[in-house]
Short mmCIF file of C-alpha atoms and ligand atoms in Angstrom, two decimals:
data_model
loop_
_atom_site.label_atom_id
_atom_site.label_comp_id
_atom_site.label_asym_id
_atom_site.label_seq_id
_atom_site.Cartn_x
_atom_site.Cartn_y
_atom_site.Cartn_z
CA UNK A 1 196.47 20.71 -33.09
CA UNK A 2 199.55 22.62 -32.02
CA UNK A 3 197.66 25.87 -31.44
CA UNK A 4 194.73 24.43 -29.61
CA UNK A 5 193.64 26.23 -26.48
CA UNK A 6 192.07 23.06 -25.17
CA UNK A 7 193.50 19.54 -25.06
CA UNK A 8 191.45 17.22 -27.32
CA UNK A 9 189.60 14.22 -25.93
CA UNK A 10 188.72 11.22 -28.06
CA UNK A 11 186.30 8.89 -26.28
CA UNK A 12 184.79 5.61 -27.40
CA UNK A 13 181.36 4.56 -26.23
CA UNK A 14 181.02 0.80 -26.75
CA UNK A 15 177.29 0.80 -25.77
CA UNK A 16 176.04 -2.81 -25.42
CA UNK A 17 178.91 -4.46 -27.24
CA UNK A 18 181.83 -6.71 -26.24
CA UNK A 19 182.43 -9.42 -23.66
CA UNK A 20 185.52 -9.46 -21.47
CA UNK A 21 187.36 -11.59 -23.99
CA UNK A 22 186.50 -9.21 -26.81
CA UNK A 23 187.52 -6.25 -24.67
CA UNK A 24 190.93 -7.78 -23.98
CA UNK A 25 191.45 -8.50 -27.67
CA UNK A 26 190.57 -4.87 -28.52
CA UNK A 27 193.15 -3.44 -26.06
CA UNK A 28 195.86 -5.84 -27.27
CA UNK A 29 195.39 -4.47 -30.79
CA UNK A 30 194.70 -0.86 -29.80
CA UNK A 31 197.47 -0.12 -27.35
CA UNK A 32 200.38 -0.28 -29.79
CA UNK A 33 198.48 1.88 -32.26
CA UNK A 34 198.12 4.77 -29.77
CA UNK A 35 201.29 4.25 -27.74
CA UNK A 36 202.79 7.44 -29.20
CA UNK A 37 199.60 9.45 -29.22
CA UNK A 38 200.30 12.17 -26.62
CA UNK A 39 198.20 14.92 -28.31
CA UNK A 40 194.88 14.04 -26.70
CA UNK A 41 193.14 12.32 -23.82
CA UNK A 42 191.88 8.84 -24.79
CA UNK A 43 188.87 7.25 -23.13
CA UNK A 44 187.12 3.92 -23.67
CA UNK A 45 183.71 3.20 -22.11
CA UNK A 46 182.94 -0.52 -22.13
CA UNK A 47 179.77 -2.07 -20.75
CA UNK A 48 179.77 -2.65 -16.92
CA UNK A 49 180.67 -6.33 -17.14
CA UNK A 50 183.83 -5.62 -19.13
CA UNK A 51 185.03 -2.62 -17.12
CA UNK A 52 187.46 -4.38 -14.84
CA UNK A 53 188.89 -6.47 -17.68
CA UNK A 54 189.32 -3.30 -19.77
CA UNK A 55 190.97 -1.41 -16.92
CA UNK A 56 193.34 -4.31 -16.38
CA UNK A 57 194.10 -4.46 -20.13
CA UNK A 58 194.72 -0.69 -20.26
CA UNK A 59 196.95 -0.61 -17.19
CA UNK A 60 200.23 1.26 -17.74
CA UNK A 61 198.84 3.11 -20.73
CA UNK A 62 197.38 6.61 -20.95
CA UNK A 63 193.94 5.22 -21.86
CA UNK A 64 191.25 6.16 -19.36
CA UNK A 65 188.28 3.88 -18.74
CA UNK A 66 184.72 5.15 -18.34
CA UNK A 67 181.31 3.84 -17.34
CA UNK A 68 178.33 4.45 -19.60
CA UNK A 69 175.93 5.43 -16.83
CA UNK A 70 175.74 5.48 -13.00
CA UNK A 71 173.29 5.94 -10.15
CA UNK A 72 173.53 9.04 -7.99
CA UNK A 73 173.37 7.15 -4.67
CA UNK A 74 176.45 5.65 -3.11
CA UNK A 75 174.72 2.31 -2.48
CA UNK A 76 171.24 1.07 -1.67
CA UNK A 77 168.23 -0.98 -2.85
CA UNK A 78 168.39 -0.02 -6.53
CA UNK A 79 168.23 -3.27 -8.45
CA UNK A 80 170.30 -3.22 -11.61
CA UNK A 81 172.04 0.04 -10.80
CA UNK A 82 175.79 0.80 -10.39
CA UNK A 83 177.25 3.64 -8.29
CA UNK A 84 180.20 5.92 -8.86
CA UNK A 85 182.06 4.12 -6.16
CA UNK A 86 181.63 0.81 -8.00
CA UNK A 87 182.80 2.35 -11.24
CA UNK A 88 185.95 3.59 -9.51
CA UNK A 89 186.47 0.22 -7.93
CA UNK A 90 186.30 -1.35 -11.42
CA UNK A 91 189.01 1.03 -12.64
CA UNK A 92 187.02 3.97 -14.08
CA UNK A 93 188.11 7.61 -14.18
CA UNK A 94 185.22 8.80 -16.42
CA UNK A 95 181.49 8.25 -16.70
CA UNK A 96 179.10 9.11 -19.57
CA UNK A 97 175.94 10.77 -18.25
CA UNK A 98 172.70 11.60 -20.02
CA UNK A 99 173.39 9.82 -23.31
CA UNK A 100 170.44 10.27 -25.66
CA UNK A 101 169.88 6.50 -25.64
CA UNK A 102 169.49 6.66 -21.84
CA UNK A 103 167.10 9.60 -22.29
CA UNK A 104 165.13 7.83 -25.05
CA UNK A 105 164.92 4.27 -23.75
CA UNK A 106 165.54 4.46 -19.99
CA UNK A 107 163.69 7.53 -18.80
CA UNK A 108 166.75 9.75 -18.14
CA UNK A 109 165.71 13.33 -17.55
CA UNK A 110 167.57 16.62 -17.02
CA UNK A 111 166.94 16.16 -13.36
CA UNK A 112 168.55 12.71 -13.15
CA UNK A 113 171.44 14.00 -15.28
CA UNK A 114 171.92 16.77 -12.70
CA UNK A 115 171.94 14.35 -9.77
CA UNK A 116 174.27 11.92 -11.48
CA UNK A 117 176.69 14.63 -12.59
CA UNK A 118 176.89 16.04 -9.11
CA UNK A 119 177.47 12.54 -7.62
CA UNK A 120 180.12 11.70 -10.22
CA UNK A 121 182.04 14.87 -9.38
CA UNK A 122 181.76 14.30 -5.71
CA UNK A 123 183.22 10.84 -6.08
CA UNK A 124 186.13 12.08 -8.21
CA UNK A 125 184.98 10.78 -11.60
CA UNK A 126 185.04 13.01 -14.69
CA UNK A 127 181.54 13.12 -16.17
CA UNK A 128 181.03 13.30 -19.92
CA UNK A 129 177.59 14.94 -19.99
CA UNK A 130 175.64 14.50 -23.23
CA UNK A 131 173.17 16.88 -24.82
CA UNK A 132 171.58 16.94 -28.25
CA UNK A 133 168.37 17.46 -30.17
CA UNK A 134 166.23 15.00 -32.12
CA UNK A 135 165.56 15.32 -35.83
CA UNK A 136 161.98 16.60 -35.14
CA UNK A 137 163.40 19.24 -32.80
CA UNK A 138 165.99 20.36 -35.32
CA UNK A 139 163.42 20.51 -38.12
CA UNK A 140 161.12 22.58 -35.90
CA UNK A 141 164.03 24.99 -35.40
CA UNK A 142 164.16 24.18 -31.69
CA UNK A 143 167.80 23.06 -31.44
CA UNK A 144 169.04 25.99 -29.41
CA UNK A 145 166.08 25.84 -27.08
CA UNK A 146 166.57 22.12 -26.42
CA UNK A 147 170.33 22.56 -25.81
CA UNK A 148 169.57 25.38 -23.37
CA UNK A 149 167.04 23.30 -21.45
CA UNK A 150 169.38 20.26 -21.25
CA UNK A 151 172.43 22.36 -20.39
CA UNK A 152 170.75 24.42 -17.70
CA UNK A 153 168.70 21.53 -16.36
CA UNK A 154 171.68 19.20 -16.16
CA UNK A 155 174.47 21.55 -15.15
CA UNK A 156 172.82 24.66 -13.78
CA UNK A 157 173.23 23.61 -10.11
CA UNK A 158 176.97 22.92 -10.32
CA UNK A 159 179.41 25.16 -8.55
CA UNK A 160 182.04 26.91 -10.68
CA UNK A 161 184.69 24.52 -9.39
CA UNK A 162 182.53 21.52 -10.29
CA UNK A 163 181.75 22.87 -13.73
CA UNK A 164 185.44 23.24 -14.54
CA UNK A 165 185.86 19.45 -14.18
CA UNK A 166 183.23 18.23 -16.60
CA UNK A 167 183.41 17.29 -20.24
CA UNK A 168 180.43 18.00 -22.47
CA UNK A 169 179.35 16.02 -25.52
CA UNK A 170 177.08 17.38 -28.21
CA UNK A 171 175.39 14.44 -29.84
CA UNK A 172 172.54 15.31 -32.24
CA UNK A 173 170.22 12.29 -32.03
CA UNK A 174 169.65 12.24 -35.77
CA UNK A 175 173.41 11.67 -36.35
CA UNK A 176 173.82 8.74 -33.94
CA UNK A 177 174.25 5.37 -35.61
CA UNK A 178 172.68 6.71 -38.80
CA UNK A 179 175.82 7.33 -40.85
CA UNK A 180 174.48 10.87 -41.14
CA UNK A 181 177.16 13.04 -39.48
CA UNK A 182 176.52 16.63 -38.70
CA UNK A 183 178.69 18.70 -41.05
CA UNK A 184 181.63 20.30 -39.23
CA UNK A 185 179.79 23.66 -39.62
CA UNK A 186 176.52 22.41 -38.12
CA UNK A 187 178.38 20.81 -35.19
CA UNK A 188 180.55 23.93 -34.61
CA UNK A 189 177.47 26.13 -34.57
CA UNK A 190 175.91 24.00 -31.80
CA UNK A 191 179.21 23.95 -29.89
CA UNK A 192 179.35 27.73 -30.12
CA UNK A 193 175.85 27.94 -28.78
CA UNK A 194 176.74 25.63 -25.86
CA UNK A 195 179.82 27.74 -25.08
CA UNK A 196 177.57 30.80 -24.94
CA UNK A 197 175.24 29.03 -22.54
CA UNK A 198 178.27 28.15 -20.36
CA UNK A 199 179.41 31.76 -20.37
CA UNK A 200 175.97 32.98 -19.33
CA UNK A 201 175.71 30.45 -16.48
CA UNK A 202 179.34 30.51 -15.34
CA UNK A 203 182.14 32.83 -16.55
CA UNK A 204 183.59 33.62 -19.97
CA UNK A 205 186.90 32.09 -18.80
CA UNK A 206 185.17 28.87 -17.76
CA UNK A 207 183.26 28.74 -21.01
CA UNK A 208 186.43 28.99 -23.04
CA UNK A 209 188.06 26.27 -20.95
CA UNK A 210 185.14 23.85 -21.37
CA UNK A 211 185.96 20.91 -23.63
CA UNK A 212 183.09 20.05 -25.95
CA UNK A 213 183.13 16.71 -27.83
CA UNK A 214 181.07 16.01 -30.91
CA UNK A 215 179.31 12.64 -31.25
CA UNK A 216 177.28 11.11 -34.08
CA UNK A 217 178.68 8.89 -36.84
CA UNK A 218 182.30 9.96 -36.29
CA UNK A 219 184.61 7.89 -38.49
CA UNK A 220 188.25 7.93 -39.54
CA UNK A 221 187.26 9.76 -42.74
CA UNK A 222 185.40 12.64 -41.14
CA UNK A 223 187.27 13.28 -37.86
CA UNK A 224 189.86 15.60 -39.45
CA UNK A 225 187.16 17.99 -40.76
CA UNK A 226 185.42 18.02 -37.43
CA UNK A 227 188.59 18.66 -35.48
CA UNK A 228 189.50 21.52 -37.79
CA UNK A 229 186.68 23.52 -36.19
CA UNK A 230 188.00 25.67 -33.35
CA UNK A 231 185.00 24.94 -31.14
CA UNK A 232 185.18 21.13 -31.51
CA UNK A 233 187.52 19.73 -28.88
CA UNK A 234 187.14 16.06 -29.49
CA UNK A 235 184.77 13.23 -30.28
CA UNK A 236 182.47 10.72 -28.58
CA UNK A 237 182.57 7.73 -30.94
CA UNK A 238 180.13 4.86 -31.00
CA UNK A 239 180.29 2.28 -33.75
CA UNK A 240 183.77 3.18 -35.01
CA UNK A 241 185.26 2.77 -31.51
CA UNK A 242 184.57 -0.96 -31.53
CA UNK A 243 187.33 -1.67 -34.00
CA UNK A 244 190.90 -1.04 -32.74
CA UNK A 245 192.22 0.17 -36.15
CA UNK A 246 189.37 2.57 -36.83
CA UNK A 247 189.33 3.95 -33.33
CA UNK A 248 193.13 4.43 -33.41
CA UNK A 249 192.76 6.23 -36.77
CA UNK A 250 190.26 8.61 -35.07
CA UNK A 251 192.55 9.16 -32.09
CA UNK A 252 195.43 9.90 -34.48
CA UNK A 253 193.39 12.33 -36.53
P1 13P B 1 177.85 6.43 -33.47
O1 13P B 1 179.26 6.88 -33.58
O2 13P B 1 177.71 4.95 -33.63
O3 13P B 1 176.90 7.22 -34.37
O4 13P B 1 177.36 6.68 -31.96
C1 13P B 1 177.56 7.94 -31.39
C2 13P B 1 177.29 7.90 -29.96
O5 13P B 1 176.15 7.76 -29.54
C3 13P B 1 178.42 7.95 -29.05
O6 13P B 1 178.01 8.11 -27.74
#
């Protein structure tokens, strides 16, 4: 931890869980458990309806609030959509973009990821851009090719200055919600590949400054092994971020 070149980020993605009341109860329990945790950036991404309550409950702490998705337009006739400006208004500093569940169930493409990422940066939000292969793609030995397509398609049009402000999350689809975590070695190999892609598209210096989070069945009992890998700079946690104690244990790896 002490010798890290990059500051760790531990982020929780609540997905479609928790009401406002449940969000407030979480922060009441979580805040004291991470009050002394200065070694990493902490992010919680509640559903839209609980964002403002979460931001209010996190006020005065170092915990950043994030949205789980956004539209690229500032406003307009887009029923059901939320803009970056609205996320900021609700108290967000971060936004998750291109999560595999958005790609799988809601038609997210590399092109929409690119538009959303650009819009998030322009509005001042820090995007957490997700990439990751499915089980079929991994078994067909296509992992690197898929990561390249998603990385270049989603981030290729960013300027160097924009790229330096993003966070990347590697989330192999087969490890999400399955209890089947990638081994630290498998995750580190993918992170290394992503860093090479970043160096090819931007500069070596920018690639080594990029913070890459691992996501997929991260729990208190496997975070230490993951964080021991030099190329793993943090975690994007689903299920285990819903419980204050378990998420705090991950933050305090
Ligand atoms: P789980 O931690 O529940 O596997 O979810 C990972 C994830 O998708 C975080 O964005």
